[in-house]
Coordinates of N, CA, C and O in Angstrom, one line a residue:
M1 N 28.4 62.6 87.1 CA 27.2 63.5 87.6 C 27.4 64.4 88.2 O 27.5 65.9 87.4
L2 N 27.2 64.7 88.8 CA 27.6 65.3 90.4 C 28.0 66.6 90.2 O 28.0 67.8 90.0
K3 N 29.9 66.2 89.5 CA 30.5 66.4 89.2 C 30.5 67.5 87.6 O 30.6 68.9 87.8
K4 N 29.7 67.3 87.2 CA 29.2 67.9 85.9 C 27.9 68.6 85.8 O 28.0 70.2 85.6
V5 N 27.0 68.9 87.3 CA 26.5 68.9 87.6 C 27.0 70.3 88.2 O 26.3 71.7 87.5
L6 N 27.2 70.5 89.0 CA 28.7 70.9 90.2 C 29.1 72.2 88.9 O 28.9 73.6 89.1
T7 N 29.5 71.9 87.4 CA 31.0 72.5 86.8 C 29.2 73.4 85.9 O 29.5 74.8 85.9
V8 N 28.3 73.2 85.6 CA 27.5 73.4 85.5 C 26.8 75.2 85.7 O 26.6 76.2 85.7
V9 N 26.6 74.6 87.9 CA 25.6 76.2 88.4 C 26.8 76.9 88.9 O 26.9 77.6 88.7
S10 N 28.7 76.3 88.5 CA 29.3 77.5 88.6 C 29.5 78.3 87.8 O 29.4 79.0 87.7
F11 N 28.9 77.7 86.4 CA 29.1 78.2 85.3 C 27.8 79.6 85.1 O 28.2 80.3 85.0
L12 N 26.8 79.6 85.6 CA 26.2 79.9 86.0 C 25.7 81.2 86.7 O 25.4 82.2 86.6
L13 N 26.6 80.6 87.6 CA 26.3 81.5 89.1 C 28.0 82.6 88.2 O 27.7 83.9 88.6
F14 N 29.0 82.3 87.3 CA 29.3 83.1 86.9 C 28.4 83.8 86.5 O 28.8 85.8 86.4
L15 N 27.6 83.5 85.2 CA 27.3 84.7 84.5 C 26.1 85.2 85.0 O 25.7 86.3 84.5
S16 N 25.4 84.9 86.4 CA 24.9 85.9 87.1 C 25.2 86.7 87.3 O 24.6 87.8 87.0
G17 N 26.3 87.2 87.3 CA 26.9 88.5 87.2 C 26.9 89.7 86.6 O 27.9 90.5 86.5
M18 N 26.1 89.4 85.5 CA 26.1 90.4 84.8 C 24.2 90.1 84.3 O 24.1 91.1 83.9
A19 N 23.8 89.7 85.4 CA 22.2 90.9 85.5 C 22.1 91.8 86.7 O 22.9 92.2 86.8
Y20 N 21.4 92.6 86.0 CA 20.9 93.9 86.6 C 19.7 94.1 87.8 O 18.9 93.0 88.4
G21 N 19.0 95.3 88.0 CA 18.3 94.9 89.1 C 17.1 95.7 89.2 O 16.6 96.1 89.9
F22 N 16.3 95.0 88.4 CA 15.0 95.4 88.6 C 14.6 93.4 87.9 O 15.6 92.6 87.8
E23 N 13.0 93.5 88.2 CA 13.2 91.9 87.9 C 12.9 91.6 85.9 O 12.1 92.9 85.5
F24 N 12.3 90.6 85.8 CA 12.7 90.3 84.2 C 12.7 88.4 84.3 O 12.8 87.9 84.9
S25 N 11.9 87.7 83.4 CA 12.2 86.5 83.3 C 12.4 86.6 81.5 O 12.4 87.1 80.9
A26 N 13.2 85.5 81.4 CA 13.7 85.8 79.9 C 14.2 84.1 79.8 O 14.4 82.9 80.6
D27 N 13.9 83.5 78.4 CA 15.1 82.3 78.0 C 16.7 82.4 78.1 O 16.5 83.1 77.9
T28 N 17.1 81.7 78.4 CA 18.9 81.9 78.6 C 19.4 80.9 77.1 O 19.0 79.4 77.5
V29 N 20.5 80.9 76.4 CA 21.0 80.1 76.4 C 22.5 80.2 76.1 O 22.7 81.7 75.7
S30 N 22.9 79.9 76.7 CA 24.3 79.9 77.5 C 26.0 78.7 76.6 O 24.9 77.6 76.3
T31 N 26.4 78.7 75.7 CA 27.6 77.8 75.7 C 28.7 78.4 76.5 O 28.8 79.5 77.0
F32 N 29.5 77.3 76.4 CA 31.0 77.8 77.7 C 31.8 76.0 76.2 O 31.0 74.6 77.1
K33 N 32.8 75.8 76.0 CA 33.2 74.9 76.3 C 33.0 74.0 75.3 O 32.8 72.6 75.5
D34 N 32.2 74.1 74.3 CA 31.6 73.7 73.5 C 30.3 72.5 74.0 O 29.6 71.8 73.3
Q35 N 29.8 73.4 74.5 CA 28.4 73.2 76.1 C 27.8 73.9 75.4 O 27.9 75.2 75.8
K36 N 26.2 73.4 75.1 CA 25.1 74.8 75.0 C 24.0 74.4 76.4 O 23.8 73.1 75.7
L37 N 23.6 75.2 76.5 CA 22.7 75.5 78.4 C 21.4 75.7 77.9 O 21.7 77.4 77.2
Q38 N 20.5 75.1 77.8 CA 19.1 76.5 77.4 C 18.6 76.2 78.7 O 17.9 75.3 79.5
G39 N 17.5 77.5 78.4 CA 16.6 77.5 79.9 C 16.2 78.8 79.9 O 16.2 78.9 78.9
K40 N 15.5 78.8 81.7 CA 14.9 80.3 81.8 C 15.5 80.4 83.0 O 14.8 80.2 84.1
M41 N 15.0 82.0 82.8 CA 15.7 83.0 84.1 C 14.7 83.5 84.7 O 13.9 84.1 83.4
Y42 N 14.5 83.6 86.0 CA 14.0 84.3 86.3 C 14.2 85.3 87.5 O 15.3 85.1 88.4
F43 N 14.6 87.0 88.0 CA 15.4 87.2 88.7 C 14.7 88.2 89.4 O 14.0 89.1 88.7
K44 N 15.0 88.1 90.8 CA 14.9 89.8 91.4 C 15.8 90.0 92.0 O 16.6 89.4 91.9
P45 N 16.1 91.2 92.7 CA 17.7 91.2 93.0 C 18.7 90.8 93.6 O 19.2 90.5 93.4
D46 N 17.1 90.2 95.0 CA 18.0 89.3 95.7 C 17.7 87.9 95.8 O 18.3 87.4 96.9
K47 N 17.3 87.4 94.6 CA 17.4 85.9 94.1 C 17.1 86.0 92.7 O 16.4 86.9 91.7
F48 N 16.7 84.7 92.2 CA 17.0 84.1 91.0 C 17.1 82.8 91.1 O 18.0 82.0 91.6
R49 N 16.3 82.8 89.5 CA 15.8 81.1 89.3 C 16.2 81.2 87.8 O 15.8 81.5 86.7
M50 N 17.2 79.5 87.6 CA 16.9 79.0 86.7 C 16.8 77.8 86.2 O 17.0 76.6 87.3
D51 N 15.7 77.6 85.0 CA 15.4 76.3 85.0 C 16.0 76.0 83.5 O 15.9 76.2 83.0
M52 N 16.8 74.5 83.3 CA 17.8 73.9 83.3 C 16.8 72.5 82.6 O 16.8 72.1 83.6
K53 N 17.3 72.1 81.3 CA 17.8 70.9 81.5 C 19.1 70.7 80.8 O 19.4 70.3 80.3
T54 N 19.5 69.4 82.0 CA 20.8 68.6 82.0 C 21.1 68.1 82.3 O 20.8 68.0 84.1
H55 N 21.3 66.7 82.1 CA 21.3 65.5 82.9 C 20.1 65.2 84.2 O 19.9 65.0 85.0
G56 N 18.8 65.7 82.7 CA 16.9 65.5 83.6 C 17.6 67.0 83.6 O 18.0 67.9 83.9
D57 N 15.8 67.4 83.4 CA 15.7 68.5 84.9 C 16.6 69.2 85.6 O 16.4 68.0 87.1
M58 N 16.8 70.0 86.2 CA 17.0 70.3 87.1 C 16.8 72.2 87.5 O 16.7 73.1 86.2
T59 N 16.8 72.9 88.3 CA 16.1 73.9 88.8 C 17.1 74.6 90.1 O 17.4 73.9 91.0
M60 N 18.1 75.7 89.6 CA 18.6 76.5 90.3 C 18.7 77.5 91.3 O 17.6 78.4 90.4
I61 N 17.6 77.7 92.1 CA 18.0 79.1 93.0 C 18.6 79.6 93.7 O 19.6 79.0 95.1
T62 N 19.3 80.8 93.6 CA 19.9 81.5 94.1 C 19.2 82.8 94.9 O 18.2 83.8 94.8
R63 N 19.4 82.3 96.6 CA 18.9 83.3 97.5 C 19.8 84.1 98.1 O 21.2 83.7 98.8
I64 N 20.2 85.4 97.6 CA 21.5 86.3 97.9 C 21.0 86.4 99.9 O 21.8 86.8 100.5
D65 N 20.0 86.6 99.5 CA 19.1 87.3 101.1 C 19.7 86.1 101.8 O 20.0 86.4 103.6
K66 N 19.7 84.9 101.6 CA 19.7 83.2 102.5 C 21.7 83.4 102.5 O 21.6 82.2 102.9
K67 N 21.8 83.7 101.5 CA 23.5 83.4 101.0 C 23.1 82.0 101.0 O 23.7 81.4 101.5
V68 N 22.3 81.4 100.0 CA 22.5 79.4 99.1 C 22.2 79.7 98.4 O 21.5 80.3 97.5
V69 N 22.5 78.5 97.7 CA 22.3 77.9 96.3 C 21.1 76.7 96.4 O 21.9 76.2 97.2
W70 N 19.6 76.8 96.5 CA 19.5 75.4 96.4 C 19.4 74.9 95.1 O 18.5 75.8 94.5
N71 N 19.8 73.6 94.5 CA 20.0 72.7 93.3 C 18.7 71.6 93.5 O 18.7 70.8 94.6
V72 N 17.7 71.6 92.8 CA 16.1 71.5 92.8 C 15.5 70.8 91.8 O 16.6 70.7 90.7
M73 N 16.1 68.9 92.0 CA 16.0 67.7 90.8 C 14.1 67.0 91.0 O 13.9 66.7 92.2
P74 N 13.4 68.5 90.3 CA 12.0 67.2 90.2 C 11.9 66.0 89.9 O 10.5 65.6 90.9
A75 N 12.5 64.8 90.1 CA 11.7 64.2 89.4 C 12.6 63.5 90.6 O 11.7 62.4 90.5
Q76 N 13.2 64.2 91.4 CA 13.5 63.0 92.5 C 13.3 63.7 94.1 O 13.2 62.9 95.1
K77 N 12.2 64.3 93.5 CA 11.8 65.6 94.9 C 12.5 65.9 95.4 O 12.5 65.2 97.0
M78 N 14.0 65.7 95.5 CA 15.4 66.2 96.4 C 15.9 67.5 95.9 O 15.6 68.3 94.9
Y79 N 16.6 68.3 96.9 CA 17.4 69.1 96.6 C 18.7 69.5 97.2 O 18.5 68.7 98.9
M80 N 19.3 70.2 97.2 CA 21.2 70.2 97.7 C 21.2 71.7 97.8 O 20.1 72.7 96.9
E81 N 21.6 71.7 99.0 CA 21.6 73.2 99.6 C 23.7 73.5 99.8 O 24.2 72.6 99.8
M82 N 23.9 74.4 99.0 CA 25.2 75.1 99.0 C 25.5 76.4 99.1 O 24.3 76.9 99.1
P83 N 26.0 76.9 100.0 CA 26.6 78.6 100.8 C 26.6 78.9 99.0 O 27.5 78.9 98.6
F84 N 26.5 80.2 99.4 CA 26.4 81.6 98.3 C 27.2 82.3 99.1 O 27.4 82.7 99.4
D85 N 28.2 83.0 97.4 CA 29.8 83.1 98.6 C 29.4 84.9 97.7 O 28.9 85.5 97.0
L86 N 28.9 86.2 98.7 CA 28.5 88.0 98.2 C 29.2 88.1 97.1 O 28.7 88.6 96.1
K87 N 30.4 87.4 97.0 CA 31.3 88.1 95.5 C 30.7 87.8 94.6 O 31.1 88.4 92.9
N88 N 29.9 86.8 94.6 CA 29.3 86.8 93.5 C 27.9 87.3 92.7 O 26.9 86.7 92.2
K89 N 27.7 88.0 93.6 CA 26.4 88.8 93.8 C 26.3 89.3 92.9 O 26.5 90.0 91.4
P90 N 25.1 89.6 91.8 CA 24.8 90.2 90.5 C 25.1 91.6 90.3 O 24.9 92.0 91.8
K91 N 25.1 91.8 89.3 CA 25.2 93.6 89.5 C 24.0 94.0 88.8 O 23.2 93.7 88.1
V92 N 23.7 95.4 89.7 CA 22.7 96.3 89.8 C 22.8 98.0 88.9 O 21.7 98.1 88.9
D93 N 23.9 97.2 88.0 CA 24.1 98.8 87.6 C 24.6 98.4 86.5 O 25.3 97.1 86.0
E94 N 24.2 98.9 84.9 CA 25.0 98.4 83.8 C 26.6 98.5 83.8 O 26.7 97.3 82.6
K95 N 26.9 98.8 84.7 CA 28.6 98.1 84.5 C 28.9 97.4 85.1 O 28.7 96.8 85.7
F96 N 30.4 96.9 84.7 CA 31.1 95.6 84.3 C 31.9 95.8 86.1 O 31.9 97.3 86.4
E97 N 31.6 95.1 86.9 CA 32.8 95.2 87.8 C 34.1 95.6 87.8 O 34.5 94.7 86.8
G98 N 34.8 96.2 88.8 CA 36.1 96.7 87.5 C 36.6 97.3 85.9 O 37.1 97.4 85.4
E99 N 35.1 98.0 85.3 CA 34.8 98.0 84.0 C 36.0 99.8 83.9 O 35.7 100.3 85.1
I100 N 36.9 99.5 83.6 CA 37.5 100.6 83.1 C 37.9 101.3 81.8 O 37.6 102.8 81.1
E101 N 37.0 100.7 80.7 CA 36.8 101.5 79.4 C 35.1 100.6 79.0 O 35.5 99.2 79.0
R102 N 35.0 101.5 78.5 CA 33.3 101.0 76.9 C 33.7 101.3 75.7 O 33.0 102.6 75.5
K103 N 34.1 100.5 74.9 CA 33.9 101.6 73.8 C 33.1 100.9 72.7 O 33.4 99.6 72.5
L104 N 31.4 101.8 71.7 CA 31.2 101.6 70.7 C 32.1 100.7 69.7 O 32.3 101.2 68.7
V105 N 31.4 99.4 69.3 CA 31.9 99.0 67.8 C 31.3 98.4 66.9 O 31.5 98.4 65.9
G106 N 30.0 99.0 67.1 CA 29.2 99.0 66.0 C 27.7 98.5 66.3 O 27.6 98.9 67.8
T107 N 26.0 98.4 65.9 CA 25.4 98.2 65.9 C 24.8 96.9 65.1 O 24.9 96.0 64.2
E108 N 23.7 96.0 66.3 CA 23.3 95.1 65.5 C 21.7 94.4 66.2 O 21.2 95.4 66.6
T109 N 21.0 93.6 65.3 CA 19.4 93.1 65.6 C 19.9 91.8 66.4 O 20.0 91.0 66.1
I110 N 19.7 91.9 67.6 CA 19.7 90.5 68.3 C 18.2 90.8 69.1 O 17.8 90.3 69.7
D111 N 17.7 89.0 68.4 CA 15.9 88.6 68.9 C 15.1 89.4 69.2 O 14.3 90.0 69.5
G112 N 15.0 90.1 67.7 CA 14.4 91.8 67.2 C 15.1 92.7 67.7 O 14.3 94.4 68.1
H113 N 15.9 92.9 69.0 CA 15.8 94.4 69.5 C 17.7 94.9 68.9 O 18.0 94.2 68.3
P114 N 16.9 96.1 68.3 CA 18.4 96.7 68.1 C 19.2 96.8 69.2 O 18.5 96.9 70.7
T115 N 20.7 97.3 68.7 CA 21.6 97.2 69.7 C 22.9 97.6 69.4 O 23.0 97.9 68.6
K116 N 23.4 98.4 70.8 CA 24.6 99.0 70.6 C 25.6 97.5 71.0 O 25.8 97.5 72.2
K117 N 26.4 97.6 70.2 CA 27.4 96.3 70.9 C 28.9 96.9 71.3 O 29.2 97.9 70.1
Y118 N 29.0 96.3 71.8 CA 30.5 97.1 72.9 C 31.1 95.9 73.3 O 31.3 95.5 73.5
L119 N 33.0 97.0 73.1 CA 33.9 96.6 73.7 C 34.4 96.5 75.1 O 34.0 98.0 75.1
I120 N 34.0 95.9 76.3 CA 34.0 96.5 77.2 C 35.3 95.5 78.6 O 35.7 94.3 77.9
T121 N 36.3 96.5 78.4 CA 37.6 96.3 79.6 C 37.0 96.3 81.1 O 36.9 98.1 81.2
Y122 N 37.5 95.2 82.1 CA 37.9 95.2 83.0 C 39.0 94.7 84.0 O 39.1 94.1 83.2
K123 N 38.9 94.7 84.8 CA 40.3 94.7 85.3 C 39.8 94.0 87.3 O 38.7 94.9 87.7
V124 N 39.8 93.0 87.1 CA 39.0 91.6 88.3 C 40.4 91.3 89.2 O 40.9 90.1 88.4
D125 N 40.8 91.3 90.6 CA 41.5 90.6 91.0 C 43.3 90.9 90.0 O 44.3 89.9 89.8
N126 N 44.0 92.4 89.4 CA 44.6 92.6 89.6 C 44.9 91.5 88.0 O 45.8 91.7 86.9
K127 N 43.8 91.0 87.4 CA 43.6 90.9 85.4 C 42.6 91.4 84.9 O 41.6 91.9 85.3
T128 N 43.3 92.1 83.8 CA 42.0 92.8 82.8 C 41.8 91.9 81.3 O 42.6 91.0 81.4
D129 N 41.1 92.2 81.5 CA 40.4 91.1 80.0 C 39.2 91.8 79.8 O 39.0 92.8 79.9
Q130 N 38.5 91.5 78.9 CA 37.3 92.0 78.3 C 36.2 91.0 77.1 O 36.0 89.9 77.3
V131 N 35.7 91.7 77.0 CA 33.8 91.0 76.5 C 33.2 92.0 76.0 O 33.3 93.1 75.6
Y132 N 32.6 91.6 75.0 CA 31.3 91.9 73.9 C 29.8 91.9 74.6 O 29.4 91.0 75.0
Q133 N 29.7 93.5 74.9 CA 28.2 93.4 75.2 C 27.1 94.0 73.9 O 27.9 94.9 73.7
W134 N 26.1 93.4 73.8 CA 25.0 93.7 72.7 C 23.6 94.4 73.8 O 23.2 93.6 74.4
W135 N 23.4 95.8 74.6 CA 23.0 96.0 74.7 C 21.9 97.1 74.1 O 21.5 97.3 73.0
A136 N 20.5 95.7 74.6 CA 19.3 96.5 73.3 C 18.6 97.7 73.7 O 18.6 98.1 74.9
T137 N 18.3 98.5 73.1 CA 18.4 99.8 73.4 C 17.0 100.1 73.5 O 16.7 101.5 73.8
D138 N 15.8 99.1 73.4 CA 14.2 99.8 72.7 C 14.1 98.9 75.1 O 12.7 99.7 75.4
I139 N 14.8 98.1 75.0 CA 14.5 97.5 76.5 C 15.4 98.0 77.8 O 14.7 97.4 79.0
N140 N 17.1 98.2 77.2 CA 18.1 98.8 78.1 C 18.1 97.4 79.0 O 17.9 97.8 80.2
F141 N 19.0 96.6 78.0 CA 18.8 95.6 78.7 C 20.3 94.5 77.7 O 20.1 94.8 76.8
P142 N 20.6 94.1 79.0 CA 22.2 93.1 77.6 C 21.8 91.6 77.3 O 21.8 91.4 78.0
V143 N 21.1 91.9 76.2 CA 20.2 90.4 75.9 C 21.8 89.6 75.0 O 21.4 88.1 75.2
K144 N 22.7 90.3 75.4 CA 23.6 89.4 74.2 C 25.1 89.7 75.6 O 25.8 90.5 75.4
T145 N 25.9 88.8 76.1 CA 27.5 88.8 76.3 C 28.1 87.4 76.0 O 27.7 86.6 75.6
G146 N 29.7 88.0 75.2 CA 30.6 87.0 74.2 C 31.9 87.4 75.0 O 32.0 88.8 75.2
A147 N 32.6 86.1 75.3 CA 34.3 86.5 75.4 C 34.5 86.9 74.2 O 34.1 86.2 73.5
I148 N 35.7 87.4 74.1 CA 35.7 88.0 72.7 C 36.6 87.2 72.1 O 36.4 87.6 70.5
D149 N 37.1 86.2 72.6 CA 37.9 84.8 71.7 C 36.6 83.8 71.3 O 36.8 83.3 70.3
G150 N 35.2 83.7 71.7 CA 34.4 83.0 71.5 C 34.0 81.7 72.2 O 33.2 81.3 71.9
S151 N 35.0 81.3 73.6 CA 34.8 80.8 73.8 C 33.3 81.0 75.1 O 33.4 79.0 75.1
W152 N 32.6 81.6 75.3 CA 31.7 81.5 76.2 C 30.3 82.7 75.9 O 31.0 83.7 75.0
T153 N 29.4 82.5 75.6 CA 28.8 82.8 75.4 C 26.8 83.3 76.4 O 27.2 82.6 76.8
Q154 N 26.5 84.0 76.3 CA 25.8 84.7 77.1 C 24.2 85.0 76.3 O 25.0 86.8 76.4
E155 N 23.2 84.3 76.2 CA 21.9 85.4 75.5 C 21.2 85.3 76.2 O 20.1 84.1 76.8
F156 N 20.0 86.5 76.6 CA 18.6 86.8 76.6 C 18.0 86.7 75.5 O 18.0 87.2 74.5
K157 N 16.9 86.0 75.6 CA 15.6 85.9 74.4 C 14.4 85.9 75.4 O 14.0 85.6 76.2
N158 N 13.2 86.5 74.6 CA 12.0 86.6 75.2 C 11.7 87.1 76.5 O 11.0 86.8 77.3
V159 N 12.6 88.2 76.4 CA 12.6 89.0 77.9 C 11.4 90.0 78.2 O 11.0 91.0 77.2
K160 N 11.0 89.7 79.7 CA 10.0 90.2 79.8 C 9.7 90.3 80.9 O 10.3 90.1 81.9
I161 N 10.5 92.5 81.4 CA 10.6 93.2 82.7 C 9.6 93.1 83.3 O 8.7 93.4 82.6
G162 N 9.2 92.7 84.3 CA 8.5 93.1 85.3 C 8.5 92.0 87.0 O 9.4 91.6 86.9
P163 N 7.7 91.7 87.1 CA 7.8 91.3 89.1 C 7.4 90.3 88.7 O 6.9 89.8 87.9
Q164 N 8.2 89.5 89.6 CA 8.3 87.9 89.3 C 8.1 87.5 90.0 O 8.0 87.9 91.6
P165 N 6.2 86.4 90.4 CA 6.5 85.3 91.8 C 7.4 84.6 92.7 O 8.3 84.4 92.9
E166 N 6.9 85.1 93.8 CA 7.7 84.4 95.3 C 7.8 83.1 95.1 O 8.5 82.8 95.4
K167 N 6.7 82.1 94.7 CA 6.9 81.3 94.9 C 7.6 80.1 94.0 O 8.2 79.7 94.5
L168 N 8.4 81.6 92.7 CA 9.0 80.8 91.9 C 10.7 80.7 92.7 O 11.7 79.7 92.5
F169 N 10.7 81.0 94.2 CA 12.5 81.7 94.8 C 12.6 80.7 95.7 O 13.2 80.7 97.2
E170 N 11.3 79.3 95.9 CA 11.3 78.8 97.2 C 11.8 77.0 96.6 O 10.8 76.7 95.7
V171 N 11.7 76.7 98.1 CA 11.6 74.9 97.2 C 10.3 74.3 97.7 O 10.4 75.1 98.5
P172 N 9.7 73.7 96.7 CA 9.2 73.3 96.8 C 8.1 72.2 97.4 O 9.0 71.4 98.3
A173 N 7.1 72.6 98.3 CA 7.0 71.5 100.3 C 7.1 70.5 99.5 O 6.2 69.7 98.3
G174 N 7.3 69.7 100.5 CA 7.2 68.2 100.4 C 9.1 67.1 99.8 O 8.8 66.7 99.8
Y175 N 9.7 68.3 99.0 CA 11.3 67.6 98.6 C 12.8 68.1 99.9 O 12.2 68.2 101.0
Q176 N 12.3 67.3 99.2 CA 13.8 66.8 100.5 C 15.3 66.8 100.9 O 15.2 67.5 99.4
K177 N 16.1 67.0 101.2 CA 17.2 67.7 101.4 C 18.1 66.6 101.4 O 18.3 65.6 101.7
M178 N 19.3 66.4 100.7 CA 20.0 65.5 100.3 C 21.5 65.9 100.6 O 21.8 67.8 100.4
Q179 N 22.2 65.3 101.3 CA 23.9 66.0 101.6 C 24.3 65.6 100.5 O 24.2 65.1 99.5
M180 N 25.8 66.5 100.5 CA 26.3 66.3 99.1 C 27.2 65.3 100.1 O 27.7 65.4 100.3
P181 N 27.6 64.5 98.7 CA 28.0 63.1 98.6 C 29.4 63.0 99.3 O 30.5 64.4 98.4
Q182 N 30.4 62.6 100.2 CA 31.9 62.3 100.6 C 32.0 60.9 99.9 O 31.5 59.9 99.7
M183 N 33.0 60.9 99.9 CA 34.1 59.4 99.1 C 34.0 58.3 100.8 O 34.9 59.1 101.6
P184 N 33.9 57.7 100.6 CA 34.2 57.2 102.3 C 35.1 56.2 102.0 O 36.0 56.2 101.1
A185 N 35.7 56.4 103.6 CA 37.4 55.9 103.5 C 36.9 54.6 103.7 O 37.0 53.3 104.2
M186 N 38.8 54.1 102.9 CA 38.9 52.7 103.3 C 39.1 52.0 104.3 O 39.9 51.9 105.4
P187 N 38.3 50.8 104.6 CA 38.1 49.8 105.6 C 38.9 49.4 106.3 O 39.9 48.7 105.0
G188 N 39.7 49.3 107.3 CA 41.5 48.8 107.9 C 42.6 49.1 107.4 O 43.2 47.9 107.2
G189 N 42.5 49.9 106.0 CA 43.5 50.5 105.5 C 44.1 49.4 104.7 O 45.6 49.5 104.1
M190 N 43.1 49.1 103.8 CA 43.8 48.2 103.0 C 44.4 48.8 101.6 O 43.9 49.7 100.9
D191 N 44.9 48.7 100.6 CA 45.8 49.4 100.1 C 45.6 48.6 98.2 O 46.0 47.4 98.4
F192 N 45.0 49.2 97.7 CA 44.4 48.2 96.4 C 45.1 48.1 95.2 O 45.6 47.5 94.4
K193 N 46.6 48.5 95.7 CA 47.7 49.1 94.8 C 48.6 47.7 94.8 O 49.1 47.4 94.0
H194 N 48.4 46.2 95.9 CA 49.1 45.3 95.5 C 48.1 44.2 95.7 O 48.3 43.2 95.8
M195 N 46.9 44.4 94.9 CA 45.6 43.5 94.7 C 46.3 43.2 93.3 O 46.0 44.2 92.4
K196 N 45.7 42.3 92.6 CA 45.5 41.7 91.5 C 44.6 41.8 91.3 O 43.6 40.8 91.4

């Protein structure tokens, strides 16, 4: 189960790189390898929070200012702490990191917003890739982004741009910190290959 949770967290950190430099809240729908994740995002330029229902309720709070990610489990009143790599810091401008071309390919209405659909070509670590981005012209916001092969998408719905309360980005009082589990060593050098 922990492995599945960490996979979800890694995917969400990847998607967070597509966020922008103002404060907002929004419902999110993400698809990745036939998995659908729904949640709620609260965002400030130096911190963001994702509330999701996957393997039980879970909240991921990323504190760029403290370089940590807290995975909060309300049912257990516990949280795990992981280091945050600054290379995953969300972008604060319209362009993708390494963007080399942006081509308008159409217009669509997404969640009630008029959008311009762009084909974006970008290069990171000597690898060139492409994504589609649906940019809402009424709120100047990327309401949808997706791989051109359809393997993943990130969509924002019910976007509300404006200040977000600071308390959303703190671990609730009384929660216990949980250590990341480690595999125990075999006592006495036991070798299970020879056991029948």
